[in-house]
Backbone as numpy.savetxt, mean C-alpha at the origin, in Angstrom:
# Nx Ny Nz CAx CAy CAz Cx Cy Cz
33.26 -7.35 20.60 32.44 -6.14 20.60 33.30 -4.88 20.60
34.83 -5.17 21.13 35.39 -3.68 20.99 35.70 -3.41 19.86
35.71 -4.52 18.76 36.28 -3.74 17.48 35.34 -3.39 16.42
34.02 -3.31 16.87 32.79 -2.96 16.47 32.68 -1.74 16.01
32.36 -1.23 15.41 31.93 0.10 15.32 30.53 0.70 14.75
29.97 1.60 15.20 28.92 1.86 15.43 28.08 3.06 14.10
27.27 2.25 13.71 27.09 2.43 11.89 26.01 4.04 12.55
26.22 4.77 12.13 25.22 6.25 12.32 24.53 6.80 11.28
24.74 5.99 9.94 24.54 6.24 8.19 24.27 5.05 7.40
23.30 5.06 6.51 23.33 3.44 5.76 23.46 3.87 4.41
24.29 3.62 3.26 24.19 4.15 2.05 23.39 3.01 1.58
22.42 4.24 0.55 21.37 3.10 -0.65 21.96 2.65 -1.53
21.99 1.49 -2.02 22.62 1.61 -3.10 21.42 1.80 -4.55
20.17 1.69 -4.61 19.04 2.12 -5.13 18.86 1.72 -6.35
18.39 1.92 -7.34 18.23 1.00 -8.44 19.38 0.87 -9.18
19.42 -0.36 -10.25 20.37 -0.72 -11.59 20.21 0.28 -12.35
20.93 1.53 -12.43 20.81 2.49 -13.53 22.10 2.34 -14.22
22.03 2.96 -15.22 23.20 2.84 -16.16 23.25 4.39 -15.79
24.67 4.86 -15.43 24.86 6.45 -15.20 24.14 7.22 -16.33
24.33 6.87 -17.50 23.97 7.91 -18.75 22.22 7.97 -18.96
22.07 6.83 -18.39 20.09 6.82 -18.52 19.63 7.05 -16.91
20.25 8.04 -16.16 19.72 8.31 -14.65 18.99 9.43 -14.88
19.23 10.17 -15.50 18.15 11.51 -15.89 17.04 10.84 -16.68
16.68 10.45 -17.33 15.88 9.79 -17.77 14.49 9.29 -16.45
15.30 7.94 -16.00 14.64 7.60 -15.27 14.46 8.33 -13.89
14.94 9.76 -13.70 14.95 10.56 -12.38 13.04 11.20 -13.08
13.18 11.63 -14.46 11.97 12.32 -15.03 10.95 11.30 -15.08
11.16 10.11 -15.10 10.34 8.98 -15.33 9.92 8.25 -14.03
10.58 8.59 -12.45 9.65 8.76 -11.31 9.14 9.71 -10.60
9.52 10.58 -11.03 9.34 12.26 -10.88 8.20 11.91 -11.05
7.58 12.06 -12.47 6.40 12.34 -12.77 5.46 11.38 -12.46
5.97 9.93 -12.35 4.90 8.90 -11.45 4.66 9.28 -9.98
5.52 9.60 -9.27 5.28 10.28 -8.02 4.20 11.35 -8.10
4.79 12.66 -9.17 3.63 13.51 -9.14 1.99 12.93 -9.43
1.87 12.07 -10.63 1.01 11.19 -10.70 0.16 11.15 -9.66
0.94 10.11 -8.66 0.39 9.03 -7.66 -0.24 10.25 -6.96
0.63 11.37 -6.42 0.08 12.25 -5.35 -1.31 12.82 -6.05
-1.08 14.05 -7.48 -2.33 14.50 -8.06 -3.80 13.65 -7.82
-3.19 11.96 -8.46 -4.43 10.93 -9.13 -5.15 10.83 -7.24
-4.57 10.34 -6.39 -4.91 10.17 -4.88 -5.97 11.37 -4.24
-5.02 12.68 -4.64 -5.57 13.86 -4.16 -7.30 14.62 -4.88
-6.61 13.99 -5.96 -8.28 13.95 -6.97 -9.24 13.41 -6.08
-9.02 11.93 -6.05 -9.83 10.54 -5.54 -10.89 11.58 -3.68
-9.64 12.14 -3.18 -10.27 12.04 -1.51 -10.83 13.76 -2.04
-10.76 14.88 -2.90 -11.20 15.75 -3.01 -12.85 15.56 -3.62
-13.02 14.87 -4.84 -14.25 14.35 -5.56 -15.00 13.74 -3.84
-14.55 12.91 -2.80 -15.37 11.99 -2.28 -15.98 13.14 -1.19
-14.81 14.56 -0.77 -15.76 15.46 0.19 -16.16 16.30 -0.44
-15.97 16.51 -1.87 -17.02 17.24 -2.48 -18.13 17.04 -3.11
-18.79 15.81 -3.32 -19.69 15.02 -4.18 -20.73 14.54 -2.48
-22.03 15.04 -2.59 -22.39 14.16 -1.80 -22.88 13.17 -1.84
-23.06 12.75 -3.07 -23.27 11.50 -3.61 -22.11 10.07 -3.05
-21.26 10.79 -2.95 -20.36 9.80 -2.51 -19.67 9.59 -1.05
-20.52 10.05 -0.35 -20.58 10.33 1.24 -21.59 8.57 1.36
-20.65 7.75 0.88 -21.37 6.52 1.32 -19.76 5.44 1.77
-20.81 4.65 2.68 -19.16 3.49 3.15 -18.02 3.35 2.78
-18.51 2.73 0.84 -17.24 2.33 0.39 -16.50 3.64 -0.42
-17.16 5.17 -0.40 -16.17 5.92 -0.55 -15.61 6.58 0.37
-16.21 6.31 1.69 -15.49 6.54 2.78 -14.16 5.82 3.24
-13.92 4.50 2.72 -13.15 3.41 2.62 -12.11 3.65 1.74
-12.54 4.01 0.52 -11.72 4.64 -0.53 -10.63 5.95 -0.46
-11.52 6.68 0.30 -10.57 8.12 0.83 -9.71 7.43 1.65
-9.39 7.29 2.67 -9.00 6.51 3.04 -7.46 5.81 2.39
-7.99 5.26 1.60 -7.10 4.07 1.25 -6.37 5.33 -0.32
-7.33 5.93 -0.81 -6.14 6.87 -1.41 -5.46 7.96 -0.45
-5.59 8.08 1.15 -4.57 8.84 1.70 -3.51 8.05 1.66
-3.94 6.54 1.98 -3.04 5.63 2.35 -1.61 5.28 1.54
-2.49 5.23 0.02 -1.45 4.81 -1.22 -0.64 6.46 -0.90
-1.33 7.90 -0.98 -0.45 8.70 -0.97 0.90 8.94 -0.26
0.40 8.44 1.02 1.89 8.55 2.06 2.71 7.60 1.90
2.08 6.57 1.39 2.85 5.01 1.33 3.73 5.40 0.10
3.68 5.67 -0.39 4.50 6.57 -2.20 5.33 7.69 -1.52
4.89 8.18 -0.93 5.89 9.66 -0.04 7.03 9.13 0.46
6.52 7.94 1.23 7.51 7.42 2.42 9.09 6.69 2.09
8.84 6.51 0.42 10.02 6.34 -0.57 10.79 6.63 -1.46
9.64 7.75 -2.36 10.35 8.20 -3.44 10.44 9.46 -3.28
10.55 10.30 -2.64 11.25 11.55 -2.07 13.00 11.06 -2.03
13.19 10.04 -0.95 14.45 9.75 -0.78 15.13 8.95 -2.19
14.40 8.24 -2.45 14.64 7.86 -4.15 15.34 8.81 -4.85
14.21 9.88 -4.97 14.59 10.94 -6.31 16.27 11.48 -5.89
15.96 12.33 -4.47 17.00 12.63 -3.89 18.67 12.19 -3.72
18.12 10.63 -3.75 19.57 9.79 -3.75 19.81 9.46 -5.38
18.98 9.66 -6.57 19.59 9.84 -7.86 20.46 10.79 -8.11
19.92 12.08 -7.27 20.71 12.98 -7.63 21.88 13.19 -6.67
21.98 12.59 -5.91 23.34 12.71 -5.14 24.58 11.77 -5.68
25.81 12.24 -4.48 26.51 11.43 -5.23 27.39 10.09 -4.18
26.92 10.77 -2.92 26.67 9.44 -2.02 25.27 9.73 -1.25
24.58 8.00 -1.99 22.96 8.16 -1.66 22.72 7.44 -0.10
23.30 8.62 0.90 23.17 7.93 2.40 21.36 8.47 2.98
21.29 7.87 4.53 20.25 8.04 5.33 20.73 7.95 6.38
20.64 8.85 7.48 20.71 8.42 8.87 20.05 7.34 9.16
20.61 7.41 10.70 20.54 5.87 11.11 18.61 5.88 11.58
18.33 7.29 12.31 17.53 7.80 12.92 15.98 8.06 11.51
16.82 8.25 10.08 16.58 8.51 9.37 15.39 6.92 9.07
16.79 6.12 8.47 16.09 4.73 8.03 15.32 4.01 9.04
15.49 4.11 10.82 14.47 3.67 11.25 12.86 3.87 11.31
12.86 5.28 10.74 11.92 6.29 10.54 11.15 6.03 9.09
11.94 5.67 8.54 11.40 5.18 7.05 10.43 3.99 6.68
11.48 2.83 7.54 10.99 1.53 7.61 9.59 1.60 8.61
9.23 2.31 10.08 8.39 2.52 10.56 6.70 3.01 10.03
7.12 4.06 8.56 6.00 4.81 7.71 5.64 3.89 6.96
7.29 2.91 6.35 6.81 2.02 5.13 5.78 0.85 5.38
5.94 0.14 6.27 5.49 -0.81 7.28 4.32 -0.15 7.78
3.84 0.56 8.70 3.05 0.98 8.41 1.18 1.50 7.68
2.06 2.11 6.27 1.30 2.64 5.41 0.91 1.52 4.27
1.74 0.26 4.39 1.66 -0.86 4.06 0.35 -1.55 4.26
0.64 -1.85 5.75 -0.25 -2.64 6.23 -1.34 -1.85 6.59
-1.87 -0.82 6.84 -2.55 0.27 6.50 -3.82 0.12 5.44
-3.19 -0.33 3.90 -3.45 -0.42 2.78 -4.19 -1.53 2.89
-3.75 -2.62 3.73 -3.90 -4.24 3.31 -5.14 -4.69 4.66
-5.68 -3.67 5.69 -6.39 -3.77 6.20 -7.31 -2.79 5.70
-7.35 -1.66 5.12 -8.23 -1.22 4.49 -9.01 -1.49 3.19
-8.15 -2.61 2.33 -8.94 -3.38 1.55 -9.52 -4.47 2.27
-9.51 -4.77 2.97 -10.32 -5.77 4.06 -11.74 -4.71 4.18
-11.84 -4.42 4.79 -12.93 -3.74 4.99 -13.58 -3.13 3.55
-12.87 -2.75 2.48 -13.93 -2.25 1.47 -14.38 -3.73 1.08
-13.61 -4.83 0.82 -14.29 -6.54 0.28 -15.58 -6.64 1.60
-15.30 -6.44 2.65 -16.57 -7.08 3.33 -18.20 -5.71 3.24
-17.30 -4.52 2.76 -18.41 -3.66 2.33 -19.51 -3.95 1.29
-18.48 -4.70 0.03 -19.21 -5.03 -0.98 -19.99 -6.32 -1.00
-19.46 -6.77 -0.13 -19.96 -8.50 0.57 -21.26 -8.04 1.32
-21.60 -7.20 1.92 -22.67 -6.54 2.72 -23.34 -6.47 1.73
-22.95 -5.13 0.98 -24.03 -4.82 -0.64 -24.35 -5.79 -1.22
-23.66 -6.52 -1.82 -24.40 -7.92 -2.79 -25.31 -8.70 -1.86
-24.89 -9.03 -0.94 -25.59 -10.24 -0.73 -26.55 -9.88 0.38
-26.64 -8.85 0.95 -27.68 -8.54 2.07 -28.20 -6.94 1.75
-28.53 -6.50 0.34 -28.67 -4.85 -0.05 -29.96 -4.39 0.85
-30.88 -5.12 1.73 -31.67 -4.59 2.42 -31.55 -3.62 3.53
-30.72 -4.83 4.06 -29.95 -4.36 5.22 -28.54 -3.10 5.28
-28.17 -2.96 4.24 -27.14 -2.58 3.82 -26.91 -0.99 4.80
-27.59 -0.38 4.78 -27.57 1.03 5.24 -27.27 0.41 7.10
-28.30 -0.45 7.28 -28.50 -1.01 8.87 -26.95 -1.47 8.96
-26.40 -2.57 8.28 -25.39 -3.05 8.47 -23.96 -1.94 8.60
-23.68 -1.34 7.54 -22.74 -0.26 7.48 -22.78 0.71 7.99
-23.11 0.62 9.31 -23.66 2.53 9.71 -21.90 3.04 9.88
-22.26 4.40 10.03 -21.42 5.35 10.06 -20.31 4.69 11.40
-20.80 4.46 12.65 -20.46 4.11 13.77 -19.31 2.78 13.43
-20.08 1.46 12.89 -19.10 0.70 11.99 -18.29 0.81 11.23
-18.05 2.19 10.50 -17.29 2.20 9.69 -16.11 3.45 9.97
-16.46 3.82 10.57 -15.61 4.83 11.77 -14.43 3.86 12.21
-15.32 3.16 13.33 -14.30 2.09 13.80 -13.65 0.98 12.97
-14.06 0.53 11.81 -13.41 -0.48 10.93 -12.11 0.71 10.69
-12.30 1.64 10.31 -11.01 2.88 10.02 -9.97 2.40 11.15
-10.64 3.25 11.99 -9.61 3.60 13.57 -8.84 2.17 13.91
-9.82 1.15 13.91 -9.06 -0.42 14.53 -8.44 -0.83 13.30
-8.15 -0.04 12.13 -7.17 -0.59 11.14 -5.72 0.46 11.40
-6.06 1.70 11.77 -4.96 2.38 12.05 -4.20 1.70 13.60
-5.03 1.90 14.40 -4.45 1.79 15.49 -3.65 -0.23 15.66
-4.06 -0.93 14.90 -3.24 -2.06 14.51 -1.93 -2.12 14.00
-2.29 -1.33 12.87 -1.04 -1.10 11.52 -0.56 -0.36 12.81
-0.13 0.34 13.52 0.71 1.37 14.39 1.15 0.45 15.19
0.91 -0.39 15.81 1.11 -1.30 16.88 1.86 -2.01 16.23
1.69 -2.79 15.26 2.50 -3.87 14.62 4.09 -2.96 14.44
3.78 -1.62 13.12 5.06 -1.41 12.92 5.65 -0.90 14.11
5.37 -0.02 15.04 5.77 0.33 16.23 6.80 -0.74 16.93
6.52 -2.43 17.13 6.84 -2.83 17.93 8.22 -3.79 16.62
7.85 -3.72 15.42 9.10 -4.15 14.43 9.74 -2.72 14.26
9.48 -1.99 14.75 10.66 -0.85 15.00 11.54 -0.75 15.96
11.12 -1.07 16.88 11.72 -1.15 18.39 12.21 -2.64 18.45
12.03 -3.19 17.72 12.73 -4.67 17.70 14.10 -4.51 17.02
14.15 -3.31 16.28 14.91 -3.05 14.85 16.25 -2.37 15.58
15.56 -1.69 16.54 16.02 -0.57 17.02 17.44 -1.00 18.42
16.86 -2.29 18.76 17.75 -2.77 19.94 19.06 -3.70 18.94
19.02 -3.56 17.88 20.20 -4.34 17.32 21.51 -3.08 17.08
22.11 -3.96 17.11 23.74 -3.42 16.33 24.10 -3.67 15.49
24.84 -3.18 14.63 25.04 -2.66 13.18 26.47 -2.84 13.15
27.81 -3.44 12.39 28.73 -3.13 12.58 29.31 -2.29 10.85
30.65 -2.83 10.69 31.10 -1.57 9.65 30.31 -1.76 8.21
29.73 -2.94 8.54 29.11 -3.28 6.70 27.14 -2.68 6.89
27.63 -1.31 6.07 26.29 -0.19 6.49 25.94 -0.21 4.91
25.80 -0.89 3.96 25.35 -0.55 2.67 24.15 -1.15 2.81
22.85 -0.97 2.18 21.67 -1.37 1.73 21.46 -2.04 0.65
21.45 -2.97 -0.16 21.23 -3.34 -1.48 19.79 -3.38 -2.00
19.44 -1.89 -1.47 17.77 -1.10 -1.92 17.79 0.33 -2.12
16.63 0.33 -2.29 16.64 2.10 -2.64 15.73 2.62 -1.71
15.44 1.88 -0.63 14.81 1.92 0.84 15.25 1.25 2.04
15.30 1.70 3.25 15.53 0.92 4.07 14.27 -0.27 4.40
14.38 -1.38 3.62 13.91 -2.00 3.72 14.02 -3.29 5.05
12.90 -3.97 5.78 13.13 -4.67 7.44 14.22 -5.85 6.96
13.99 -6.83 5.80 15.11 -7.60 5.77 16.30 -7.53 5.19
16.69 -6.34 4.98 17.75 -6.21 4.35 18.28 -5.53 5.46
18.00 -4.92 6.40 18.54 -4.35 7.52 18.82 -5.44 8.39
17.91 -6.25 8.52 18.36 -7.97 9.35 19.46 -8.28 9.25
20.57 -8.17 7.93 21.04 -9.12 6.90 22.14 -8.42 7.64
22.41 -6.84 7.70 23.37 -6.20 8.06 23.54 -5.99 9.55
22.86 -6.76 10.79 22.88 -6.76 11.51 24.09 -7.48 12.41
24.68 -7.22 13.11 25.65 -7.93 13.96 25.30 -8.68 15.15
24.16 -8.71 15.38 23.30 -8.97 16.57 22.81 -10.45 16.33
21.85 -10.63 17.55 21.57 -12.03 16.97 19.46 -11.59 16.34
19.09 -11.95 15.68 18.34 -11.56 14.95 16.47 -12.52 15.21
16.85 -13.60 15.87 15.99 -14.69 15.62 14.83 -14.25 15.96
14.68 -13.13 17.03 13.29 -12.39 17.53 12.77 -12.12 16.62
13.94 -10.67 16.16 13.25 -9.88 14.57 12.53 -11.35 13.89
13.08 -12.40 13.67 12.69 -12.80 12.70 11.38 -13.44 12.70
11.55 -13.97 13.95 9.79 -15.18 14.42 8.62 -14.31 14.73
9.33 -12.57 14.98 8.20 -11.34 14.91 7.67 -11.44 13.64
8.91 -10.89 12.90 8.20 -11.29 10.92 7.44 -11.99 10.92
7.78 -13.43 11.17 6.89 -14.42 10.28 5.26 -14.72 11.03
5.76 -14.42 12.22 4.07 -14.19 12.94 3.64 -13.04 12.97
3.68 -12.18 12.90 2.59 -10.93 13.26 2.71 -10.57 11.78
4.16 -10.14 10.89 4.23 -10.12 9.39 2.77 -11.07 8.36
3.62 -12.00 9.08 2.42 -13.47 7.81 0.99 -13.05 8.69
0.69 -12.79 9.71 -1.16 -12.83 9.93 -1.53 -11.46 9.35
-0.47 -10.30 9.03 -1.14 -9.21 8.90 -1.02 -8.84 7.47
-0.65 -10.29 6.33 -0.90 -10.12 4.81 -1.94 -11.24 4.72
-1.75 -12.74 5.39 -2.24 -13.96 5.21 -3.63 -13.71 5.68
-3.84 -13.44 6.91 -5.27 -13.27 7.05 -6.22 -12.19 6.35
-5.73 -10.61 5.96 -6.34 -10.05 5.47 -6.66 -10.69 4.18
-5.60 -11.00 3.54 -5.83 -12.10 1.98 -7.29 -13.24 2.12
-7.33 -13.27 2.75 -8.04 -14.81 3.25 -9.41 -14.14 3.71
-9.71 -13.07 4.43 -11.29 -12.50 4.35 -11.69 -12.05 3.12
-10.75 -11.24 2.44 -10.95 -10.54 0.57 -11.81 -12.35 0.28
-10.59 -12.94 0.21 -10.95 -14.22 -0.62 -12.47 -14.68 -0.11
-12.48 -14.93 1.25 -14.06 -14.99 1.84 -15.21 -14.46 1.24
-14.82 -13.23 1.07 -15.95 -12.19 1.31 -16.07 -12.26 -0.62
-15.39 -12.56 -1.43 -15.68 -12.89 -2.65 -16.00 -14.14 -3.13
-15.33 -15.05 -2.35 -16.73 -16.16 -2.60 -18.06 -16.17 -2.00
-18.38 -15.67 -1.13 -19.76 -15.48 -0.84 -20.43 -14.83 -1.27
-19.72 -13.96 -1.89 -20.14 -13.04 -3.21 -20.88 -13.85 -4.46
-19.93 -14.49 -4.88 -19.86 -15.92 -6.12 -21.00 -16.44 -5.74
-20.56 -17.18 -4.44 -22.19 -18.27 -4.41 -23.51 -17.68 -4.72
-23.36 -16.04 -3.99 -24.81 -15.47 -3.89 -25.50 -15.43 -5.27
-24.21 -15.43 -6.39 -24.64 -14.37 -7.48 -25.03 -15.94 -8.24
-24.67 -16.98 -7.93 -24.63 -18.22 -8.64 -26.38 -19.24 -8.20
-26.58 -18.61 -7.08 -27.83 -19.16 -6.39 -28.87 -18.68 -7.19
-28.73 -17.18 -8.01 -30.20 -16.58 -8.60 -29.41 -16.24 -9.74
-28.64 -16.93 -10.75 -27.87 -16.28 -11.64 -28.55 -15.55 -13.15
-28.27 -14.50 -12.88 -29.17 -13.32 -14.05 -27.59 -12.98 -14.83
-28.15 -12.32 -16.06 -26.85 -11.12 -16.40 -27.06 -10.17 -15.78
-27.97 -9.50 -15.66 -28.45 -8.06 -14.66 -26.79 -8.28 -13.51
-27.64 -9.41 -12.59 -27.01 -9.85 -11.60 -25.35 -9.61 -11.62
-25.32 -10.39 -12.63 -23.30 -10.63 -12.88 -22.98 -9.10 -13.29
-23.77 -8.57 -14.09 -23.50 -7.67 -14.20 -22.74 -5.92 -13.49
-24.16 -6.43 -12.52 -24.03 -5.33 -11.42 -23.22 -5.77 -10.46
-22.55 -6.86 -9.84 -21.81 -6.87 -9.08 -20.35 -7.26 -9.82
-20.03 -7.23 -10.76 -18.64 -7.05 -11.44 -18.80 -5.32 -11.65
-19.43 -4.60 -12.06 -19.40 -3.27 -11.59 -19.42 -2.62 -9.99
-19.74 -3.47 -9.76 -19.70 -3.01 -8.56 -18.38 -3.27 -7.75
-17.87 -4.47 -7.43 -16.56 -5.21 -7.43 -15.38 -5.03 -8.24
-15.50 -5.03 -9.44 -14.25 -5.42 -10.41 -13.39 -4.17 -9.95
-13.28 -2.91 -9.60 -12.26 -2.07 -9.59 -11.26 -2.69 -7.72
-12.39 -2.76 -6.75 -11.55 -3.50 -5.90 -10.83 -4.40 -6.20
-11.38 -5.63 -7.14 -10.95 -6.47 -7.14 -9.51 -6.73 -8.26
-9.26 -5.54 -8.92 -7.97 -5.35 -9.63 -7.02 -4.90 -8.46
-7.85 -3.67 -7.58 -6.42 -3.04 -6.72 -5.90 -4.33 -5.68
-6.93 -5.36 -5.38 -6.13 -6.49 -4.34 -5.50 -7.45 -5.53
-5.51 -7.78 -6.72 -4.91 -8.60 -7.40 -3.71 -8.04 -8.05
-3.20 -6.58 -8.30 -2.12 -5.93 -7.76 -1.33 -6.07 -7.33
-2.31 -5.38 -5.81 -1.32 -5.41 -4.19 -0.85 -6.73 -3.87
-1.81 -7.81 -3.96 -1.31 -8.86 -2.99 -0.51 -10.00 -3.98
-0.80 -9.96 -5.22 0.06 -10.59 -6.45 0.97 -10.54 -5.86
1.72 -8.99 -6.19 3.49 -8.59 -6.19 3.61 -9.73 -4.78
2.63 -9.03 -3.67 3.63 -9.02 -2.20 3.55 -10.68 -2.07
2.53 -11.40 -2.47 2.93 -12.73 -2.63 3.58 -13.47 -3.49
4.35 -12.79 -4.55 5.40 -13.60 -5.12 6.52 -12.71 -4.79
6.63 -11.80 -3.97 7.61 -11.46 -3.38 8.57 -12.08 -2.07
7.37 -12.11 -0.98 7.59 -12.77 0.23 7.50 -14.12 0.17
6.03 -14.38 0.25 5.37 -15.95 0.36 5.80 -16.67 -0.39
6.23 -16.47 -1.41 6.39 -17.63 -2.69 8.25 -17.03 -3.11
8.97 -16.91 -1.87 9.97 -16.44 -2.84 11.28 -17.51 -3.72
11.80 -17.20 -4.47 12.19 -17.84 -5.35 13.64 -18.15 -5.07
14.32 -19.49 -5.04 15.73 -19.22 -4.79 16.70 -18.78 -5.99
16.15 -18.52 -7.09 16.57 -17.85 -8.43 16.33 -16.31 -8.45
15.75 -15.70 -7.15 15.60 -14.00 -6.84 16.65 -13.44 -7.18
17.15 -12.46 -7.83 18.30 -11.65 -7.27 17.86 -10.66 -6.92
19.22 -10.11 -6.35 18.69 -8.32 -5.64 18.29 -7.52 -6.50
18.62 -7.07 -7.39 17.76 -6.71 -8.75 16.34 -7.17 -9.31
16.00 -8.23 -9.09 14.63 -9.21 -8.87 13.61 -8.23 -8.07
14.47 -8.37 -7.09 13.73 -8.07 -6.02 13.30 -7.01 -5.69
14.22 -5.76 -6.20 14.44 -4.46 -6.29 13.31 -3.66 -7.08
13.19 -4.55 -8.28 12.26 -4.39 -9.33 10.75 -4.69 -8.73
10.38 -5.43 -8.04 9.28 -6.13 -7.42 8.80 -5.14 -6.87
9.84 -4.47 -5.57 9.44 -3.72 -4.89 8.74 -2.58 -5.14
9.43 -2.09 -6.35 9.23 -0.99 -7.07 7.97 -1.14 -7.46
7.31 -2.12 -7.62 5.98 -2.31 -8.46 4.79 -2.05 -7.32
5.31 -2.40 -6.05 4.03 -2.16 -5.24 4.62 -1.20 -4.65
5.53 -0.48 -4.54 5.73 0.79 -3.47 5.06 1.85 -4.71
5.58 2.21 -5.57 5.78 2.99 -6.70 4.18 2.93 -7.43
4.33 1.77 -8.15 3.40 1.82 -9.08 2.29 1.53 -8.93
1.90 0.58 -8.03 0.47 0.24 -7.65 -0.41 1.42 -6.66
0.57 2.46 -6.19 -0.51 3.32 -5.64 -0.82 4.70 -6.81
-0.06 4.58 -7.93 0.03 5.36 -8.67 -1.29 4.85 -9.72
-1.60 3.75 -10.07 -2.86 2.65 -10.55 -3.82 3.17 -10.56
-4.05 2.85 -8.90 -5.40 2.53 -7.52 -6.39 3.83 -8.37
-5.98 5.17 -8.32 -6.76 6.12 -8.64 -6.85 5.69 -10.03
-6.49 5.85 -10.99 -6.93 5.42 -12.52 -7.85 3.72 -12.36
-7.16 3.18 -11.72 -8.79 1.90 -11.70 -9.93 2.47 -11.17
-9.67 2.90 -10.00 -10.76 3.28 -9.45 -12.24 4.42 -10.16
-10.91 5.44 -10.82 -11.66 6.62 -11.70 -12.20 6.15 -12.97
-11.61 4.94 -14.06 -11.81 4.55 -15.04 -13.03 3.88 -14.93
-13.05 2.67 -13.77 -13.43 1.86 -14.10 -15.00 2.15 -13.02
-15.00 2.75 -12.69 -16.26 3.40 -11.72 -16.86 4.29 -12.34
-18.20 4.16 -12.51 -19.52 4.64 -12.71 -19.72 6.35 -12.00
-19.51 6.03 -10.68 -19.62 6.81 -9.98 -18.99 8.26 -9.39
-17.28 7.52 -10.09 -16.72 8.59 -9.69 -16.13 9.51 -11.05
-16.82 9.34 -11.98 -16.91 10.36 -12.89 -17.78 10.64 -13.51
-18.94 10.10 -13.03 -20.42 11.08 -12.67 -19.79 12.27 -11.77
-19.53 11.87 -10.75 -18.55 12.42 -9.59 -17.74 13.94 -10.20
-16.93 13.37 -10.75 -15.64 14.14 -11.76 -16.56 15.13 -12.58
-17.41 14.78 -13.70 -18.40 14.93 -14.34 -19.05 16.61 -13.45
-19.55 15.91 -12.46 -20.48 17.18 -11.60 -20.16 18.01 -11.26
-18.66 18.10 -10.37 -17.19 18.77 -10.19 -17.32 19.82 -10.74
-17.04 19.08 -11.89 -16.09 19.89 -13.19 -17.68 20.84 -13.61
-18.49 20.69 -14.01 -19.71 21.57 -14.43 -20.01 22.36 -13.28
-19.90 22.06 -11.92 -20.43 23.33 -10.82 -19.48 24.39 -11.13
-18.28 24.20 -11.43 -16.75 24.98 -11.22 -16.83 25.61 -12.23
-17.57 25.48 -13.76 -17.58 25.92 -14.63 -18.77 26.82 -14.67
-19.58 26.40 -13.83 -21.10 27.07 -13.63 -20.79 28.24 -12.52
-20.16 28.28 -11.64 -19.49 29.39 -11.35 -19.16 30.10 -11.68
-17.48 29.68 -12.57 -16.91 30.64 -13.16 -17.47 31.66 -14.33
């Protein structure tokens, strides 16, 4: 332990760029970032200005586009930043802080699509009840007991993170401080961090995965018990835009984690990441806006009051 020394900086080493195509791709997340933030900021502006859409699942939706917004913040700020530098470091104070938002705003995401699948599971299959079932009071708290979880979990894989030691090998082979790649560089003994991961980690992707999946086959059966086109109809409109943003989200993160490959490389992997930090919250608003009825009726009404004004 005395010849230890005590890491205060982690350099990124951040994506495979070729030096001569880094401007390129600096303009080419630039503007997906701007993207993600605009397309998000659209999404939660239309839902408190429309009162049409002062219902559950766009209450669920705001929501979950604050969620994708910060979850996109919490990386590619330091991204862009470390393209343009010319050593791409983070404090130590820095990357624990990172991994805490990423983690997080993550799991954040992955309990708030839980709750919009059992919203639409309410609507299809019990629309009587629907107003009775979803009150405001329920859906308040489906919010709050998804935040105050996601906080608890990353909170306590922070402070797990936080009691290790670090010795002289401080490089990252990410463009985030990502939880297992910080493991990897650890000098400590690790086995906590790790049996934390795989239990509280695996119940807080595995089980949310596993109600979606629930709450859409009971969907299936319902629609299969009285089967109309009307029927199929209206609940693939009604469904199909959720059901792209969880086949997305939980795709990547399960052939990332769950299913990982011993043919991965760090570049593999790097790339992966990129797809659900980056790009899938940059999506969420274009599925959601495209492929919804509602929210460009929404857009639609907006845009004519503002013009009826002016």
């Amino acid at each position: 332990m005395e010849n230890q020394s005590i890491v205060s900086e982690f350099l990124l080493l951040g994506l495979p760029i070729e030096p001569d195509q880094r401007d390129l791709f600096y303009a080419l997340f630039l503007a997906m970032y701007l993207t993600t933030i605009l397309g998000n900021l659209l999404i939660i502006l239309l839902i408190h200005l429309d009162s049409h859409l002062h219902t559950p699942m766009y209450f669920f939706l705001s929501n979950l586009s604050f969620s994708d917004l910060c979850f996109s913040s919490v990386t590619m700020p330091e991204l862009l930043q470390n393209m343009q530098s010319q050593v791409p470091s983070i404090p130590y104070a820095g990357c624990l802080t990172q991994m805490y938002f990423f983690m997080f705003f993550g799991e954040l995401e992955s309990f708030l699509l839980v709750a919009m699948a059992y919203d639409r599971y309410v609507a299809i299959c019990f629309p009587l009840h629907y107003t009775t079932i979803m009150s405001p009071k329920l859906c308040f708290s489906l919010v709050v007991l998804s935040w105050v979880q996601t906080m608890f979990n990353a909170l306590l894989h922070t402070l797990l993170m936080a009691r290790l030691c670090f010795c002289a090998d401080n490089v990252i082979p990410h463009f985030f401080c990502d939880m297992s790649a910080l493991l990897k560089l650890s000098c400590s003994d690790t086995r906590i961090n790790e049996l934390v991961i795989f239990t509280i980690g695996g119940l807080t992707v595995v089980i949310p995965f596993l109600l979606i999946i629930m709450s859409y086959a009971r969907i299936l059966f319902s629609i299969l018990k009285v089967p109309s086109s009307g029927g199929i109809r209206k609940a693939f409109s009604t469904c199909g835009s959720h059901l792209s943003v969880v086949s997305l989200f939980y795709g990547i993160i399960i052939a990332l984690y769950l299913c990982p490959s011993a043919n991965n490389s760090t570049v593999k992997e790097t790339v992966m990441s990129m797809m659900y930090t980056v790009v899938t919250p940059m999506l969420n608003p274009f599925i959601y806006s495209l492929r919804n009825r509602d929210m460009k009726g929404a857009l639609g009404r907006v845009f004519c009051k503002k013009m009826f004004f002016c």
